[in-house]
Amino acid sequence: MLLVGFGFLLSLFGARLLELQAIRGDELAASALGQRIVTSPIPATRGKITDNKGRPLAVSVEVRDITADQQVVGPDGPAAAEVLSPILEMPAAELEPLLTGTKRFIYLKKAVPPQVWRDIQTWRADANNTGRVLQGIFSERRTIRDYPNGSLSAGVVGFVNDEGRGAVGLEYGLDAELAGTPGSVTYERSAEGTEIPTSDVQRVDPQPGTDVRLTLDADLQWAAQNAVAAMVKKSKSDFGMAVVIEIGTGRVLAMVTAPSFDPNDPGKVKPERWTNRPVTWGMEPGSTAKLMSISAVLDQGALNPRSKVVVPGLLTRGSRVFRDSHAHGIEQLTLAGVLAESSNIGTILASEEIGGRKLYDYLKAYGVGEPSGVDYPGAQTGYVPAPSDWSDSTFPTLAFGQGMSLTALQIANIVATIGNDGVRVQPRLIDGMVRPDGTSTATAPVEQGRVISRKTAQTMQRMMQLVLQEGGTAAGEGVPGYLMGGKTGTALRYDEKCGCYSGYTASFLGMAPADEPRLAVGAWFDHPRAGYYGSELAAPVVKKIMTAALASQNIPATGGKPAHFPLRADGPR
């Protein structure tokens, strides 16, 4: 009976052995191999974002996350904590709980420089140390996005999320180009979690992302951001904006919103601060839109700069009574004087010489209610009502810049169009891209059509100089040594919260050199509480930015003579 029982027991073992080796051998071997096989992703290096001179605005930096397998560390946790404390710059008392327990994976410290991991490996390899103490300590390689200039250009560039994908701004809009293609590495690991040296390693190399070169000039961006931020604080505005466009090419040399934020730590501010307002925030342009109205009147040949415009103190059109910014009796201005003194009533009367339909056509040709051409997340097109939707007061309201909306970029491009002798060029933020294989592509200017004739544009260039001369609304705000043209704007501010007008938007547009235009600069301040005229808030800021822009672009003064037109039909000015 004992022999029979012992034989039966051996048969059971034999059957089990047969199952494991003969029947399920391949399956179990594959399963065991599968437990040893590890596939780790290799992140792709995200493409750089630079300014137009190649200076970095956003770069990817390699870091290491130091991790531990508590079961492999085992009883050496306290000793490992003492060793790692000076390397990780963490108290041993803080590390010891992270190294003690049964967890197979736990982070010790994230985003440390690669040298920290090399120091750990060096200590473990040192024959004088007990390398066993640091068994179970590993690292994960990854890259993080770094913005070396902090808040500079943050509104334009944006930032990435915790997964390294674009979250806001151009980082989001160009994510497909910047991200690249991740790779992977597959190897066998031991029970301790280390790579088996003799194992077969399969590697798929990552493909880095494309580098993007912007049109922005970092130095000019810095000057513009400082100037706008200082005036936001002084005027107690909700925020301020500035745009610099290179006339003829459409290149945006500066685009700022203040206050800004640090893209290295965007969570410190509310999400509304992440917005690139010059392209995503629509506003009523106010008196800066008179550039479109008066140029349309000139282009149609209805009036010339010296034509007399009799301007009463009040003007009734439809159900509304219109006024100028200051009370006055009947004035006899020239068309040049209407622009220089920014008369609402004078602009309405001049625009009536061509009629609402023609004015509407010019507004559309200037880009009102049309895409700006800048491919930016959340970019607005602005709005102007179609003539079929007009009330009895819409036409006169549109003539002096209310009842429509544009972005700051669109408004600045009005001046750039006039400066480009009447041809509208699509603004752009990207100069070119460099692919991982070294090939590059440049972005060429895109003309969007002629808006006004060359003659009309050059007449407007001269008339805009009067705004900065005696009798103009921004007298004395030109750049010394340069001929400069401009236009002030003080628009009623539409508040979506109450569905009503509340406060003002102060603005100024500048162009220089006025007789050979190269640069268009605009500044805007939303809901200022200390002053509200564009001449007192925005014009001084444009003067500072224009001064910096002319210097940074090495644009010499032309030496031309200032333009002269009479402002009044009943006197010398």
Coordinates of C-alpha atoms in Angstrom, one line a residue:
M1 CA 0.0 0.0 0.0
L2 CA 2.9 2.3 0.8
L3 CA 4.5 1.6 -2.6
V4 CA 1.1 2.2 -4.4
G5 CA 0.6 5.5 -2.6
F6 CA 4.1 6.6 -3.3
G7 CA 3.7 5.7 -7.0
F8 CA 0.4 7.6 -7.2
L9 CA 2.1 10.7 -5.7
L10 CA 4.9 10.5 -8.2
S11 CA 2.4 10.1 -11.0
L12 CA 0.8 13.4 -10.0
F13 CA 4.1 15.2 -10.0
G14 CA 4.9 13.6 -13.3
A15 CA 1.6 14.8 -14.8
R16 CA 2.2 18.3 -13.5
L17 CA 5.7 18.3 -14.9
L18 CA 4.4 17.1 -18.2
E19 CA 1.8 19.9 -18.3
L20 CA 4.4 22.6 -17.4
Q21 CA 7.1 21.5 -19.7
A22 CA 5.4 19.8 -22.6
I23 CA 1.9 21.1 -22.8
R24 CA 2.2 24.7 -21.4
G25 CA 6.0 25.1 -21.7
D26 CA 6.0 27.7 -24.5
E27 CA 3.1 29.6 -23.0
L28 CA 4.8 29.8 -19.5
A29 CA 8.1 30.7 -21.0
A30 CA 6.6 33.5 -23.0
S31 CA 4.7 34.7 -19.9
A32 CA 7.9 34.7 -17.9
L33 CA 9.7 36.6 -20.6
G34 CA 6.8 39.1 -20.8
Q35 CA 7.2 39.8 -17.1
R36 CA 10.9 40.5 -17.6
I37 CA 10.5 42.5 -20.8
V38 CA 10.1 46.3 -20.2
T39 CA 9.3 48.9 -22.9
S40 CA 10.0 52.4 -21.9
P41 CA 9.0 55.4 -23.9
I42 CA 11.8 57.8 -25.0
P43 CA 10.3 61.3 -25.2
A44 CA 11.0 63.4 -28.2
T45 CA 12.7 66.7 -27.7
R46 CA 10.2 69.5 -28.3
G47 CA 11.2 72.0 -30.9
K48 CA 12.5 75.4 -29.8
I49 CA 10.7 78.7 -30.2
T50 CA 13.0 81.6 -30.8
D51 CA 12.7 85.3 -31.7
N52 CA 13.7 86.6 -35.1
K53 CA 17.4 86.6 -34.2
G54 CA 17.4 83.0 -32.9
R55 CA 17.3 84.0 -29.2
P56 CA 15.3 81.3 -27.2
L57 CA 11.9 82.0 -26.0
A58 CA 11.0 78.4 -25.2
V59 CA 13.3 75.4 -25.0
S60 CA 13.2 71.8 -23.8
V61 CA 15.6 70.8 -21.0
E62 CA 16.4 67.2 -20.0
V63 CA 15.6 66.3 -16.3
R64 CA 15.4 63.1 -14.3
D65 CA 12.7 61.9 -11.9
I66 CA 14.4 59.8 -9.2
T67 CA 12.2 56.9 -8.2
A68 CA 12.4 53.9 -5.8
D69 CA 11.2 50.3 -5.5
Q70 CA 10.7 49.9 -1.8
Q71 CA 10.7 46.1 -1.9
V72 CA 14.1 46.1 -3.6
V73 CA 15.5 48.7 -1.2
G74 CA 14.3 46.5 1.6
P75 CA 16.0 46.9 5.0
D76 CA 18.6 49.3 3.6
G77 CA 16.0 52.2 3.6
P78 CA 17.6 54.2 6.4
A79 CA 21.1 53.8 5.0
A80 CA 19.9 54.8 1.5
A81 CA 18.2 57.9 2.9
E82 CA 21.5 59.0 4.5
V83 CA 23.4 58.5 1.2
L84 CA 20.7 60.2 -1.0
S85 CA 20.2 63.2 1.4
P86 CA 23.1 65.3 0.2
I87 CA 22.7 64.3 -3.4
L88 CA 19.0 65.1 -3.6
E89 CA 19.3 68.0 -1.2
M90 CA 16.5 66.5 0.9
P91 CA 16.5 65.7 4.7
A92 CA 17.1 62.0 5.4
A93 CA 14.1 62.1 7.7
E94 CA 12.0 63.0 4.7
L95 CA 13.5 60.4 2.4
E96 CA 13.4 57.4 4.8
P97 CA 9.5 57.0 4.8
L98 CA 9.7 57.1 0.9
L99 CA 12.2 54.3 0.9
T100 CA 10.5 52.0 3.5
G101 CA 7.5 49.9 2.7
T102 CA 6.2 47.5 0.0
K103 CA 5.5 49.9 -2.9
R104 CA 7.0 48.8 -6.2
F105 CA 7.1 52.4 -7.5
I106 CA 7.4 55.8 -5.7
Y107 CA 8.8 59.2 -6.6
L108 CA 11.6 60.5 -4.5
K109 CA 12.2 63.8 -6.3
K110 CA 11.1 65.1 -9.7
A111 CA 12.8 67.1 -12.3
V112 CA 16.3 67.1 -11.1
P113 CA 19.3 67.8 -13.3
P114 CA 20.8 64.8 -15.1
Q115 CA 24.0 65.3 -13.0
V116 CA 22.1 64.3 -9.9
W117 CA 21.4 60.8 -11.4
R118 CA 25.0 60.6 -12.5
D119 CA 26.1 61.3 -8.9
I120 CA 23.9 58.5 -7.7
Q121 CA 25.4 56.1 -10.3
T122 CA 28.9 57.2 -9.4
W123 CA 28.4 56.5 -5.7
R124 CA 26.9 53.1 -6.4
A125 CA 29.8 52.1 -8.7
D126 CA 32.5 53.3 -6.2
A127 CA 34.3 50.2 -4.8
N128 CA 34.7 51.9 -1.4
N129 CA 30.9 52.1 -1.0
T130 CA 28.4 49.4 -0.4
G131 CA 26.6 49.7 -3.8
R132 CA 23.9 47.4 -2.4
V133 CA 22.6 50.3 -0.4
L134 CA 21.3 52.1 -3.5
Q135 CA 19.8 49.0 -5.2
G136 CA 16.2 49.8 -6.0
I137 CA 16.9 53.4 -6.9
F138 CA 16.0 54.3 -10.5
S139 CA 15.5 57.3 -12.7
E140 CA 13.1 58.3 -15.5
R141 CA 14.4 60.6 -18.2
R142 CA 12.1 63.3 -19.5
T143 CA 12.2 66.8 -20.7
I144 CA 10.6 69.9 -19.3
R145 CA 9.8 73.2 -21.0
D146 CA 11.8 76.1 -19.9
Y147 CA 11.0 79.8 -20.7
P148 CA 14.3 81.5 -20.1
N149 CA 12.9 85.0 -20.4
G150 CA 10.1 84.5 -17.9
S151 CA 7.1 86.7 -18.7
L152 CA 8.6 88.1 -21.8
S153 CA 6.4 87.1 -24.8
A154 CA 4.4 84.7 -22.5
G155 CA 1.1 85.9 -23.9
V156 CA 2.2 85.0 -27.4
V157 CA 4.2 81.8 -26.8
G158 CA 2.0 80.3 -24.1
F159 CA 3.1 77.2 -22.2
V160 CA 2.8 73.4 -22.1
N161 CA 0.8 71.2 -19.7
D162 CA 2.1 68.6 -17.2
E163 CA 2.2 66.0 -20.0
G164 CA 4.4 68.3 -22.1
R165 CA 1.7 69.1 -24.7
G166 CA 0.9 72.6 -25.8
A167 CA -1.8 74.1 -23.5
V168 CA -2.0 77.8 -24.4
G169 CA -0.8 80.2 -27.1
L170 CA 1.6 79.1 -29.9
E171 CA 2.7 76.1 -27.9
Y172 CA -0.9 74.9 -28.3
G173 CA -1.5 76.1 -31.9
L174 CA 1.8 74.7 -33.2
D175 CA 1.8 71.6 -31.0
A176 CA 1.8 69.2 -34.0
E177 CA 5.0 70.8 -35.4
L178 CA 6.8 71.3 -32.1
A179 CA 6.0 67.9 -30.4
G180 CA 8.0 65.5 -32.6
T181 CA 7.5 61.7 -32.4
P182 CA 8.5 59.8 -29.3
G183 CA 10.6 56.6 -29.5
S184 CA 11.0 53.6 -27.2
V185 CA 13.5 51.1 -25.7
T186 CA 12.7 47.5 -24.9
Y187 CA 14.9 45.3 -22.7
E188 CA 14.9 42.5 -20.1
R189 CA 15.2 43.4 -16.4
S190 CA 16.2 41.4 -13.4
A191 CA 14.1 40.8 -10.3
E192 CA 15.9 43.8 -8.8
G193 CA 14.6 45.9 -11.6
T194 CA 18.0 46.5 -13.3
E195 CA 18.7 45.8 -17.0
I196 CA 20.1 42.4 -17.8
P197 CA 23.4 43.2 -19.6
T198 CA 23.2 40.3 -22.0
S199 CA 19.5 40.9 -22.9
D200 CA 18.5 41.9 -26.4
V201 CA 17.8 45.6 -26.5
Q202 CA 15.5 47.0 -29.1
R203 CA 15.5 50.8 -29.6
V204 CA 13.4 53.1 -31.7
D205 CA 14.9 56.6 -31.7
P206 CA 12.6 59.5 -31.1
Q207 CA 12.2 62.2 -33.8
P208 CA 12.7 65.7 -32.4
G209 CA 10.1 68.4 -33.1
T210 CA 10.4 71.3 -35.5
D211 CA 12.0 74.6 -34.4
V212 CA 9.9 77.7 -34.9
R213 CA 11.4 81.2 -35.5
L214 CA 9.0 84.0 -34.7
T215 CA 8.9 87.5 -36.1
L216 CA 9.2 89.0 -32.6
D217 CA 12.3 90.9 -31.6
A218 CA 13.0 90.0 -28.0
D219 CA 14.7 93.4 -27.2
L220 CA 11.8 95.3 -28.7
Q221 CA 9.3 93.1 -26.9
W222 CA 11.0 93.8 -23.6
A223 CA 10.9 97.6 -24.3
A224 CA 7.2 97.5 -25.3
Q225 CA 6.2 95.3 -22.3
N226 CA 7.9 97.5 -19.8
A227 CA 6.4 100.7 -21.3
V228 CA 2.8 99.2 -21.4
A229 CA 3.1 97.7 -17.9
A230 CA 4.3 101.0 -16.4
M231 CA 1.3 102.9 -17.9
V232 CA -1.2 100.2 -16.8
K233 CA 0.0 100.8 -13.3
K234 CA 0.0 104.6 -13.6
S235 CA -3.4 104.8 -15.3
K236 CA -5.0 102.0 -13.1
S237 CA -6.2 100.2 -16.3
D238 CA -7.5 96.7 -16.3
F239 CA -4.8 95.8 -18.9
G240 CA -2.8 97.3 -21.7
M241 CA -1.7 96.1 -25.1
A242 CA 0.9 97.1 -27.8
V243 CA 1.6 95.9 -31.3
V244 CA 4.5 96.7 -33.7
I245 CA 4.2 95.8 -37.4
E246 CA 6.9 96.1 -40.0
I247 CA 5.2 97.9 -42.9
G248 CA 5.3 96.0 -46.2
T249 CA 6.1 92.6 -44.8
G250 CA 3.4 92.2 -42.1
R251 CA 6.0 90.9 -39.6
V252 CA 4.8 91.5 -36.1
L253 CA 8.0 92.7 -34.3
A254 CA 6.3 93.1 -30.9
M255 CA 3.0 92.0 -29.4
V256 CA 2.4 92.5 -25.7
T257 CA -0.3 92.3 -23.0
A258 CA 0.3 93.7 -19.5
P259 CA 0.1 92.5 -16.9
S260 CA 1.7 89.3 -18.1
F261 CA 2.6 86.0 -16.3
D262 CA 5.4 83.6 -15.9
P263 CA 4.9 80.5 -18.2
N264 CA 7.3 78.6 -15.9
D265 CA 4.6 78.8 -13.2
P266 CA 1.4 79.8 -14.9
G267 CA -0.8 78.5 -12.0
K268 CA 0.2 81.6 -9.9
V269 CA -2.3 83.8 -11.9
K270 CA -5.9 83.4 -13.0
P271 CA -6.4 81.8 -16.5
E272 CA -7.6 85.1 -18.0
R273 CA -4.1 86.4 -17.6
W274 CA -2.9 83.8 -20.1
T275 CA -4.7 85.5 -23.0
N276 CA -2.9 87.1 -25.9
R277 CA -5.3 90.0 -26.1
P278 CA -4.0 91.8 -29.2
V279 CA -5.5 88.9 -31.3
T280 CA -8.2 87.4 -29.1
W281 CA -9.9 90.5 -27.6
G282 CA -12.3 92.5 -29.8
M283 CA -13.0 96.2 -29.0
E284 CA -14.6 99.2 -30.6
P285 CA -11.8 101.2 -32.2
G286 CA -13.2 104.6 -31.6
S287 CA -11.5 107.5 -33.3
T288 CA -8.7 105.4 -34.8
A289 CA -11.3 104.1 -37.2
K290 CA -11.5 107.6 -38.7
L291 CA -8.4 106.7 -40.6
M292 CA -10.6 104.3 -42.6
S293 CA -13.5 106.8 -43.1
I294 CA -11.4 109.8 -44.1
S295 CA -9.2 107.7 -46.4
A296 CA -12.4 106.4 -48.1
V297 CA -13.6 109.9 -48.6
L298 CA -10.3 110.9 -50.2
D299 CA -10.1 107.8 -52.3
Q300 CA -13.5 108.5 -53.8
G301 CA -12.5 112.0 -54.7
A302 CA -15.4 113.4 -52.7
L303 CA -13.2 115.8 -50.7
N304 CA -9.5 116.8 -50.4
P305 CA -7.4 117.7 -47.4
R306 CA -8.3 121.4 -47.8
S307 CA -12.0 120.9 -48.4
K308 CA -14.2 122.9 -45.9
V309 CA -16.3 120.9 -43.5
V310 CA -18.8 123.0 -41.4
V311 CA -19.0 121.3 -38.0
P312 CA -21.9 122.3 -35.7
G313 CA -21.8 121.7 -32.0
L314 CA -24.5 119.0 -32.2
L315 CA -25.6 116.8 -35.1
T316 CA -28.9 114.8 -35.1
R317 CA -29.0 111.7 -37.3
G318 CA -32.0 109.3 -36.9
S319 CA -32.8 108.8 -33.3
R320 CA -29.4 110.0 -31.9
V321 CA -27.7 113.3 -31.2
F322 CA -23.9 113.2 -31.9
R323 CA -21.3 115.4 -30.1
D324 CA -17.6 115.9 -30.3
S325 CA -15.3 115.2 -27.3
H326 CA -15.5 118.9 -26.3
A327 CA -18.4 121.4 -26.5
H328 CA -18.0 124.0 -29.3
G329 CA -20.0 126.2 -31.5
I330 CA -20.0 126.1 -35.3
E331 CA -16.5 125.4 -36.6
Q332 CA -15.2 125.6 -40.1
L333 CA -12.6 122.9 -40.4
T334 CA -10.8 121.5 -43.4
L335 CA -10.9 117.7 -43.9
A336 CA -7.3 117.7 -42.6
G337 CA -8.5 119.6 -39.5
V338 CA -11.2 117.0 -39.0
L339 CA -8.6 114.3 -38.8
A340 CA -6.1 116.3 -36.7
E341 CA -8.7 117.4 -34.2
S342 CA -10.5 114.1 -34.3
S343 CA -14.0 115.6 -34.8
N344 CA -16.8 113.0 -34.7
I345 CA -19.3 115.3 -36.3
G346 CA -16.8 116.3 -39.0
T347 CA -16.1 112.7 -39.8
I348 CA -19.8 111.9 -40.1
L349 CA -20.4 114.8 -42.4
A350 CA -17.4 113.9 -44.6
S351 CA -18.5 110.2 -44.7
E352 CA -21.9 111.3 -45.9
E353 CA -20.3 112.5 -49.1
I354 CA -19.7 108.9 -50.1
G355 CA -22.7 107.2 -48.4
G356 CA -23.0 104.2 -46.1
R357 CA -22.6 101.4 -48.7
K358 CA -19.2 102.7 -50.0
L359 CA -18.0 103.2 -46.4
Y360 CA -19.0 99.7 -45.6
D361 CA -17.0 98.4 -48.6
Y362 CA -13.9 100.2 -47.4
L363 CA -14.3 98.9 -43.9
K364 CA -14.4 95.3 -45.2
A365 CA -11.4 96.0 -47.5
Y366 CA -9.4 97.2 -44.5
G367 CA -10.2 93.9 -42.8
V368 CA -13.0 94.7 -40.4
G369 CA -14.9 91.5 -39.7
E370 CA -12.4 89.5 -41.6
P371 CA -9.7 87.0 -40.4
S372 CA -6.4 88.8 -39.8
G373 CA -4.5 86.0 -41.3
V374 CA -2.6 85.2 -38.1
D375 CA -3.1 81.5 -37.3
Y376 CA -3.4 81.8 -33.5
P377 CA -5.7 79.9 -31.2
G378 CA -8.8 81.9 -30.4
A379 CA -8.0 84.7 -32.8
Q380 CA -11.0 87.0 -33.4
T381 CA -12.2 88.4 -36.7
G382 CA -14.0 91.4 -35.3
Y383 CA -17.5 92.5 -36.5
V384 CA -19.2 95.1 -38.6
P385 CA -23.0 94.9 -39.2
A386 CA -24.1 94.4 -42.8
P387 CA -26.0 97.4 -44.3
S388 CA -29.2 95.3 -44.3
D389 CA -29.0 95.3 -40.5
W390 CA -28.4 99.0 -40.0
S391 CA -30.6 101.3 -38.0
D392 CA -31.1 105.0 -38.8
S393 CA -28.0 105.8 -36.7
T394 CA -25.7 102.9 -37.6
F395 CA -23.9 104.7 -40.5
P396 CA -22.9 107.8 -38.6
T397 CA -21.9 105.7 -35.6
L398 CA -19.6 103.5 -37.8
A399 CA -18.1 106.6 -39.4
F400 CA -16.3 107.6 -36.2
G401 CA -15.5 104.1 -34.9
Q402 CA -18.3 102.8 -32.7
G403 CA -20.8 100.0 -33.5
M404 CA -18.0 97.7 -34.8
S405 CA -15.2 95.7 -33.2
L406 CA -11.6 94.9 -34.2
T407 CA -8.6 93.4 -32.4
A408 CA -5.6 95.5 -31.7
L409 CA -3.7 93.6 -34.4
Q410 CA -6.3 94.5 -37.0
I411 CA -6.3 98.2 -35.9
A412 CA -2.5 98.4 -36.1
N413 CA -2.7 96.8 -39.6
I414 CA -4.9 99.7 -40.8
V415 CA -1.9 102.0 -40.2
A416 CA 0.4 99.5 -41.8
T417 CA -1.9 99.4 -44.9
I418 CA -1.8 103.2 -45.2
G419 CA 1.9 103.1 -44.7
N420 CA 2.3 100.5 -47.4
D421 CA 0.9 102.9 -50.0
G422 CA -2.6 101.4 -49.7
V423 CA -1.9 97.7 -50.0
R424 CA -3.0 95.5 -47.2
V425 CA -0.5 92.8 -46.2
Q426 CA -1.4 89.9 -43.9
P427 CA 0.2 90.2 -40.5
R428 CA 2.3 87.2 -39.4
L429 CA 4.0 85.9 -36.3
I430 CA 6.2 83.2 -37.8
D431 CA 9.4 83.9 -39.8
G432 CA 10.1 80.3 -40.6
M433 CA 10.6 76.8 -39.3
V434 CA 13.6 74.4 -39.2
R435 CA 12.8 70.7 -39.4
P436 CA 14.8 68.0 -37.6
D437 CA 16.7 67.1 -40.8
G438 CA 18.0 70.7 -41.0
T439 CA 15.8 71.9 -43.9
S440 CA 14.1 75.2 -43.3
T441 CA 11.2 77.1 -44.7
A442 CA 10.6 80.9 -44.6
T443 CA 7.3 82.6 -44.5
A444 CA 6.8 85.0 -47.3
P445 CA 4.6 88.2 -47.2
V446 CA 1.0 87.7 -48.3
E447 CA -0.7 90.6 -50.0
Q448 CA -4.4 90.8 -49.4
G449 CA -5.2 93.4 -52.0
R450 CA -5.2 97.1 -52.6
V451 CA -7.5 99.1 -50.3
I452 CA -6.9 102.7 -51.3
S453 CA -4.9 104.2 -54.2
R454 CA -1.2 105.0 -53.8
K455 CA -2.0 108.7 -54.0
T456 CA -4.7 108.5 -51.3
A457 CA -2.3 106.6 -49.0
Q458 CA 0.5 109.1 -49.4
T459 CA -2.0 112.0 -48.7
M460 CA -3.0 110.2 -45.6
Q461 CA 0.6 109.7 -44.6
R462 CA 1.0 113.5 -44.7
M463 CA -2.3 114.3 -43.0
M464 CA -1.5 111.9 -40.1
Q465 CA 1.6 114.1 -39.3
L466 CA -0.8 116.9 -38.4
V467 CA -2.1 114.9 -35.4
L468 CA 1.4 115.3 -33.7
Q469 CA 1.8 119.0 -34.7
E470 CA 0.4 122.1 -33.0
G471 CA -3.4 121.9 -33.0
G472 CA -3.4 118.1 -33.3
T473 CA -4.7 115.8 -30.6
A474 CA -1.3 114.4 -29.8
A475 CA 0.9 117.4 -30.3
G476 CA 4.5 116.9 -29.1
E477 CA 4.3 113.1 -28.9
G478 CA 6.5 112.5 -32.0
V479 CA 10.0 110.9 -31.9
P480 CA 12.6 113.7 -32.1
G481 CA 14.4 113.8 -35.4
Y482 CA 11.8 111.7 -37.2
L483 CA 8.7 112.6 -39.1
M484 CA 5.9 110.7 -37.5
G485 CA 2.2 110.4 -38.1
G486 CA -0.5 109.1 -35.8
K487 CA -4.1 109.0 -34.7
T488 CA -5.6 109.1 -31.2
G489 CA -8.5 107.1 -30.0
T490 CA -10.8 107.4 -27.0
A491 CA -13.6 104.9 -27.4
L492 CA -16.5 104.1 -25.2
R493 CA -15.9 100.6 -23.8
Y494 CA -18.6 98.0 -24.2
D495 CA -19.0 95.8 -21.1
E496 CA -20.4 92.4 -21.8
K497 CA -21.2 91.9 -18.1
C498 CA -23.9 94.6 -18.1
G499 CA -24.6 94.8 -21.8
C500 CA -23.8 98.5 -21.7
Y501 CA -21.1 101.0 -22.2
S502 CA -18.9 101.4 -19.2
G503 CA -15.6 103.4 -19.1
Y504 CA -13.2 103.9 -22.0
T505 CA -10.5 102.4 -24.1
A506 CA -7.6 104.8 -24.7
S507 CA -5.4 104.2 -27.8
F508 CA -2.9 105.7 -30.1
L509 CA -1.5 104.6 -33.5
G510 CA 1.8 105.8 -34.8
M511 CA 3.7 105.5 -38.1
A512 CA 7.3 106.4 -38.8
P513 CA 9.1 107.7 -40.7
A514 CA 5.9 109.3 -42.0
D515 CA 7.3 110.1 -45.4
E516 CA 8.9 106.7 -45.9
P517 CA 6.8 104.4 -43.6
R518 CA 8.6 101.4 -42.1
L519 CA 6.9 100.8 -38.7
A520 CA 3.4 100.9 -37.4
V521 CA 3.0 101.0 -33.6
G522 CA -0.2 100.9 -31.5
A523 CA -1.0 101.0 -27.8
W524 CA -4.3 100.4 -26.0
F525 CA -5.4 100.7 -22.4
D526 CA -8.7 99.2 -21.2
H527 CA -10.8 100.8 -18.6
P528 CA -8.3 103.3 -17.1
R529 CA -9.3 105.0 -13.9
A530 CA -6.6 107.8 -13.9
G531 CA -7.3 109.6 -17.2
Y532 CA -8.8 108.1 -20.3
Y533 CA -7.7 110.1 -23.4
G534 CA -5.5 108.3 -25.9
S535 CA -3.3 111.4 -26.1
E536 CA -2.4 111.3 -22.5
L537 CA -2.1 107.5 -21.9
A538 CA -1.4 105.7 -25.2
A539 CA 0.6 108.4 -27.2
P540 CA 3.5 108.6 -24.7
V541 CA 3.8 104.8 -24.7
V542 CA 3.8 104.6 -28.5
K543 CA 6.5 107.3 -28.5
K544 CA 8.7 105.1 -26.2
I545 CA 8.1 102.0 -28.2
M546 CA 8.6 103.7 -31.6
T547 CA 11.9 105.2 -30.3
A548 CA 13.1 101.7 -29.3
A549 CA 11.8 100.2 -32.6
L550 CA 13.5 102.7 -34.9
A551 CA 16.8 102.1 -33.0
S552 CA 16.5 98.3 -33.0
Q553 CA 15.7 98.1 -36.7
N554 CA 18.4 100.6 -37.5
I555 CA 16.0 102.9 -39.4
P556 CA 17.6 106.3 -40.1
A557 CA 15.7 109.6 -40.2
T558 CA 14.7 110.7 -43.7
G559 CA 15.4 114.4 -43.2
G560 CA 12.1 115.2 -44.9
K561 CA 10.1 118.4 -44.2
P562 CA 7.0 118.2 -42.1
A563 CA 3.7 118.1 -44.0
H564 CA 1.5 121.2 -43.8
F565 CA -2.3 121.5 -44.4
P566 CA -4.5 124.2 -43.0
L567 CA -6.7 122.8 -40.2
R568 CA -9.4 125.5 -40.5
A569 CA -11.1 126.9 -43.5
D570 CA -11.5 130.3 -41.8
G571 CA -7.9 130.9 -40.6
P572 CA -4.2 130.0 -41.2
R573 CA -4.5 126.8 -39.2

